[in-house]
Amino acid sequence: MNRKDKTSASSSLSETLLSEEEVAQRITELERRSASHTVILRFLQTVLDFLTVPGALHLTAQQRAELSRRLDEFEKDPEIGPALAEIKKRVRKSG
């Protein structure tokens, strides 16, 4: 490998590397998303636990099936659906 090739390879590598600040930002974002997903899953589990108590809520079999389907869908792809902030905003408006 000649000097020009080495310089080009080095330049290419440095362009793909992230700065420490970019790495820190990405880690923070991943931690935030993970925490949001954990909160959402806990909330959904609480709701489902409540729904399984006989007489707690009067839902049809179809409504229960839809809730289960949505939870399964979310567990397969947690990025699906609105962000936690949007959900909180909707809940606060309706309450």
Short mmCIF file of C-alpha atoms in Angstrom, two decimals:
data_model
loop_
_atom_site.label_atom_id
_atom_site.label_comp_id
_atom_site.label_asym_id
_atom_site.label_seq_id
_atom_site.Cartn_x
_atom_site.Cartn_y
_atom_site.Cartn_z
CA MET A 1 0.00 0.00 0.00
CA ASN A 2 1.49 3.32 -1.01
CA ARG A 3 1.38 6.51 1.02
CA LYS A 4 -1.58 7.94 -0.93
CA ASP A 5 -3.61 4.77 -0.33
CA LYS A 6 -2.75 4.82 3.40
CA THR A 7 -3.77 8.48 3.67
CA SER A 8 -7.02 7.79 1.83
CA ALA A 9 -7.80 4.78 4.04
CA SER A 10 -6.98 6.74 7.18
CA SER A 11 -9.13 9.65 6.04
CA SER A 12 -12.00 7.30 5.23
CA LEU A 13 -11.74 5.63 8.64
CA SER A 14 -11.69 8.93 10.52
CA GLU A 15 -14.82 10.02 8.65
CA THR A 16 -16.70 6.95 9.87
CA LEU A 17 -15.59 7.21 13.50
CA LEU A 18 -17.74 9.14 15.94
CA SER A 19 -16.47 11.79 18.27
CA GLU A 20 -16.70 11.17 22.00
CA GLU A 21 -19.57 13.64 22.16
CA GLU A 22 -21.47 11.83 19.39
CA VAL A 23 -20.95 8.49 21.13
CA ALA A 24 -22.19 9.96 24.42
CA GLN A 25 -25.25 11.43 22.69
CA ARG A 26 -26.09 8.10 21.07
CA ILE A 27 -25.68 6.23 24.35
CA THR A 28 -27.95 8.76 26.09
CA GLU A 29 -30.56 8.36 23.35
CA LEU A 30 -30.43 4.56 23.59
CA GLU A 31 -30.77 4.71 27.38
CA ARG A 32 -33.73 7.10 27.06
CA ARG A 33 -35.46 4.84 24.55
CA SER A 34 -34.81 1.78 26.66
CA ALA A 35 -36.24 3.48 29.75
CA SER A 36 -39.31 4.62 27.79
CA HIS A 37 -39.93 1.11 26.50
CA THR A 38 -39.59 -0.31 29.99
CA VAL A 39 -42.11 2.18 31.34
CA ILE A 40 -44.53 1.45 28.51
CA LEU A 41 -44.22 -2.32 28.96
CA ARG A 42 -44.79 -2.02 32.72
CA PHE A 43 -47.84 0.15 32.12
CA LEU A 44 -49.25 -2.27 29.56
CA GLN A 45 -48.62 -5.20 31.87
CA THR A 46 -50.43 -3.40 34.68
CA VAL A 47 -53.37 -2.71 32.40
CA LEU A 48 -53.47 -6.31 31.22
CA ASP A 49 -53.23 -7.58 34.79
CA PHE A 50 -56.15 -5.34 35.70
CA LEU A 51 -58.14 -6.53 32.72
CA THR A 52 -57.76 -10.15 33.76
CA VAL A 53 -59.49 -9.53 37.10
CA PRO A 54 -63.07 -10.77 36.63
CA GLY A 55 -65.53 -7.89 36.68
CA ALA A 56 -62.82 -5.21 36.90
CA LEU A 57 -63.67 -3.85 33.48
CA HIS A 58 -66.46 -4.80 31.19
CA LEU A 59 -64.70 -5.55 27.93
CA THR A 60 -65.93 -7.78 25.21
CA ALA A 61 -63.88 -10.76 24.09
CA GLN A 62 -63.13 -8.82 20.92
CA GLN A 63 -61.79 -5.83 22.90
CA ARG A 64 -59.59 -8.10 25.02
CA ALA A 65 -58.27 -9.81 21.89
CA GLU A 66 -57.45 -6.42 20.36
CA LEU A 67 -55.53 -5.34 23.46
CA SER A 68 -53.56 -8.59 23.43
CA ARG A 69 -52.84 -8.20 19.73
CA ARG A 70 -51.53 -4.67 20.28
CA LEU A 71 -49.28 -5.78 23.13
CA ASP A 72 -47.88 -8.62 21.03
CA GLU A 73 -47.24 -6.18 18.19
CA PHE A 74 -45.49 -3.75 20.53
CA GLU A 75 -43.29 -6.48 22.03
CA LYS A 76 -42.19 -7.50 18.52
CA ASP A 77 -41.32 -3.89 17.56
CA PRO A 78 -41.14 -1.39 20.47
CA GLU A 79 -40.54 1.47 18.02
CA ILE A 80 -44.07 1.08 16.69
CA GLY A 81 -46.68 3.58 17.76
CA PRO A 82 -46.48 7.00 19.36
CA ALA A 83 -43.72 8.16 21.69
CA LEU A 84 -44.25 8.04 25.46
CA ALA A 85 -44.49 11.85 25.59
CA GLU A 86 -47.37 11.77 23.09
CA ILE A 87 -49.18 9.09 25.09
CA LYS A 88 -48.83 11.11 28.32
CA LYS A 89 -50.12 14.20 26.53
CA ARG A 90 -53.22 12.32 25.30
CA VAL A 91 -53.90 10.82 28.73
CA ARG A 92 -53.63 14.20 30.43
CA LYS A 93 -55.99 15.79 27.89
CA SER A 94 -58.61 13.08 28.31
CA GLY A 95 -58.40 13.01 32.12
#
